[in-house]
């Protein structure tokens, strides 16, 4: 875990996509995040593991600004964004998916994706209906092809299968020009085939796009990530390469010994 | 109906539902067979109330923001007409040319609406209603006590539309066509813009503000801009209202009337811009003719009961009733009450987004 000095030094080189400095989040008496320090390089692929209630989703909410942090600073691409609202962080290249899909159920798949592409460009307040050759619309169509949803693009989200909704979650996070994407358990509830597809999508992302993935499925997590962060009770207690983490005795004890521990 | 999709730009006369043509012909030909009373007191008045309710429908139906202050916004425009233009009370009446008065009044109303939006959009549901109600009540007492600007309890009389092209615009037939033009114009604008990027985003914000933030949308600003547009609509309606009445006083903008507007919008239906006009026609007809059947005191009870019945039995208002009726009789197409995305499985769907 790098100290504050290291953070400051590395920040000036601008090679970090994300830096968290002593970030805490309390819910009443519950400490969901305790003094978390973390840095993710630009383009890095990071997995965050931990038991239920470890604080992984809370960590994402702190990074995106969905919920304000109680203390600490959040830096994105070298810029302190702690006091910036969510949408400003998104416009700087941050994206996320939600553990429980948050989609616009009454809109078509294409409309959902169109809004995601429009959200990070100009013309959000346009009173005109988008034309067929609208750039955001074209981008949305391309994205839907990439996640294999192009043949259901005119369906309403409510009509999609669970797996397709998860794929749409990912499409929304890929919109615009993302630089750092936070995936919150994208594989949960997917069939083996859909999992393979997901891994393919993640592995085929351009190298400059970094991501952090929360994943209970070790197979998926270790396949797509270069580094792993282990969380427990709102704290980071281990960080390393997938091999280091797999072979770590403490981790094995926690994961195998207390596998049924759902906090 | 095939799924033409939201983004198809093509439009042909074949897409126009026969019901739209019939309605259009009826609205245009109406003065040729109706009496002056029906043209002015029923026709024009319904269109004005419908336009005010339209501004509420836009905020509540597409934006999920129930504002009780839309009548107050219209009322400010009405007052500004009397203050900046001419009135017969010897108070204010700056005598500005009519066109400048109209522009400034509408802009003033739109800014007032924007201000109301700015103080209320961070709240949700019941709190939005409370804040906008507070604004409505505060403005009511303010104009009643302020004699310098607003001439207090008496308000203003003698506010007239201009005589243009040799036409006195307060005569029933010209005034009817004037209100029809404004109402149809805003109806069309709201209908069209509901599918624009702005409108689509507004409805998405209604359904899921958190996700919209995570897509890069400034939810607060978007809502405030919606209040601005609603203010433009209400402002124009306020101009028509003061020309219709010839006068404006605190009674014009009382809380009872503000609630009438809410009733009109809800009874008519909040899911399609035609709803407020259906509600307004029903309301004005009831207001004028229920009196013949029951005495004045009981009128509010009739309105209240009608409101309850509609809310209980057809959450989508008269519009929902119509849709169910239409579905039963398998009307071909659905151009009148929705666009290409009306779901066949949902009889109450009108093409706007579903509420989650
Ligand atoms: N909005 C909230 N209000 C109160 N407590 C919360 C809230 N969100 C999370 N918590 C609590 O914070 C702790 C961490 O929750 P979090 O959702 O971050 O866990 P997680 O690691 O994502 O778990 P899971 O694997 O189950 O998704 C939990 O004890 C949870 O109950
Ligand atoms: Mg979680």
CSV table of C-alpha atoms in Angstrom, one decimal, chain A residues 57 60 96-105 109 112-113 143-144 146-149 152 156-174 181-191 193-195 197-199 201-202 212-216 220, chain B residues 211:
chain,number,residue,atom,x,y,z
A,57,UNK,CA,-19.9,-1.7,-3.8
A,60,UNK,CA,-17.4,2.1,-6.1
A,96,UNK,CA,-19.6,2.1,-13.9
A,97,UNK,CA,-22.1,-0.8,-14.0
A,98,UNK,CA,-24.4,-1.6,-11.1
A,99,UNK,CA,-24.5,-4.9,-9.2
A,100,UNK,CA,-28.3,-4.8,-9.5
A,101,UNK,CA,-29.1,-3.5,-13.0
A,102,UNK,CA,-30.2,0.1,-13.1
A,103,UNK,CA,-31.7,0.5,-16.6
A,104,UNK,CA,-34.5,2.4,-18.1
A,105,UNK,CA,-37.0,-0.4,-18.4
A,109,UNK,CA,-32.3,-1.0,-25.7
A,112,UNK,CA,-30.8,3.3,-23.3
A,113,UNK,CA,-27.5,3.2,-25.1
A,143,UNK,CA,-21.7,-0.6,-29.0
A,144,UNK,CA,-24.7,-2.9,-29.2
A,146,UNK,CA,-20.0,-5.3,-29.7
A,147,UNK,CA,-22.0,-6.7,-26.8
A,148,UNK,CA,-24.2,-8.8,-29.2
A,149,UNK,CA,-27.4,-7.0,-28.5
A,152,UNK,CA,-32.8,-6.8,-29.8
A,156,UNK,CA,-37.9,-2.6,-24.4
A,157,UNK,CA,-35.4,-3.4,-21.7
A,158,UNK,CA,-38.2,-5.1,-19.6
A,159,UNK,CA,-38.5,-7.7,-22.4
A,160,UNK,CA,-34.8,-8.7,-22.3
A,161,UNK,CA,-33.5,-11.8,-20.5
A,162,UNK,CA,-31.5,-11.4,-17.4
A,163,UNK,CA,-28.3,-12.1,-19.2
A,164,UNK,CA,-29.1,-9.5,-21.9
A,165,UNK,CA,-29.8,-6.9,-19.3
A,166,UNK,CA,-26.4,-7.5,-17.8
A,167,UNK,CA,-24.9,-7.1,-21.2
A,168,UNK,CA,-26.7,-3.8,-21.6
A,169,UNK,CA,-25.3,-2.7,-18.3
A,170,UNK,CA,-21.9,-3.2,-19.8
A,171,UNK,CA,-22.8,-1.5,-23.0
A,172,UNK,CA,-23.8,1.6,-21.1
A,173,UNK,CA,-20.5,1.6,-19.3
A,174,UNK,CA,-18.5,1.4,-22.5
A,181,UNK,CA,-14.6,1.5,-15.9
A,182,UNK,CA,-15.9,0.0,-12.6
A,183,UNK,CA,-17.7,-3.3,-13.1
A,184,UNK,CA,-19.8,-4.4,-10.1
A,185,UNK,CA,-20.2,-8.2,-10.3
A,186,UNK,CA,-20.9,-8.3,-14.0
A,187,UNK,CA,-20.9,-12.1,-14.2
A,188,UNK,CA,-23.3,-12.7,-11.3
A,189,UNK,CA,-26.2,-14.8,-12.5
A,190,UNK,CA,-24.8,-15.4,-16.0
A,191,UNK,CA,-24.8,-18.8,-17.8
A,193,UNK,CA,-21.7,-19.3,-22.2
A,194,UNK,CA,-22.5,-15.7,-21.2
A,195,UNK,CA,-19.6,-15.7,-18.9
A,197,UNK,CA,-18.7,-13.8,-23.8
A,198,UNK,CA,-18.1,-11.4,-20.9
A,199,UNK,CA,-14.5,-12.5,-20.5
A,201,UNK,CA,-15.5,-8.5,-24.1
A,202,UNK,CA,-13.3,-7.5,-21.1
A,212,UNK,CA,-11.8,-2.4,-11.7
A,213,UNK,CA,-13.9,-5.4,-11.5
A,214,UNK,CA,-15.7,-6.8,-8.4
A,215,UNK,CA,-16.2,-10.5,-8.9
A,216,UNK,CA,-17.0,-13.4,-6.8
A,220,UNK,CA,-13.4,-14.6,-14.3
B,211,UNK,CA,-28.4,6.1,-13.4
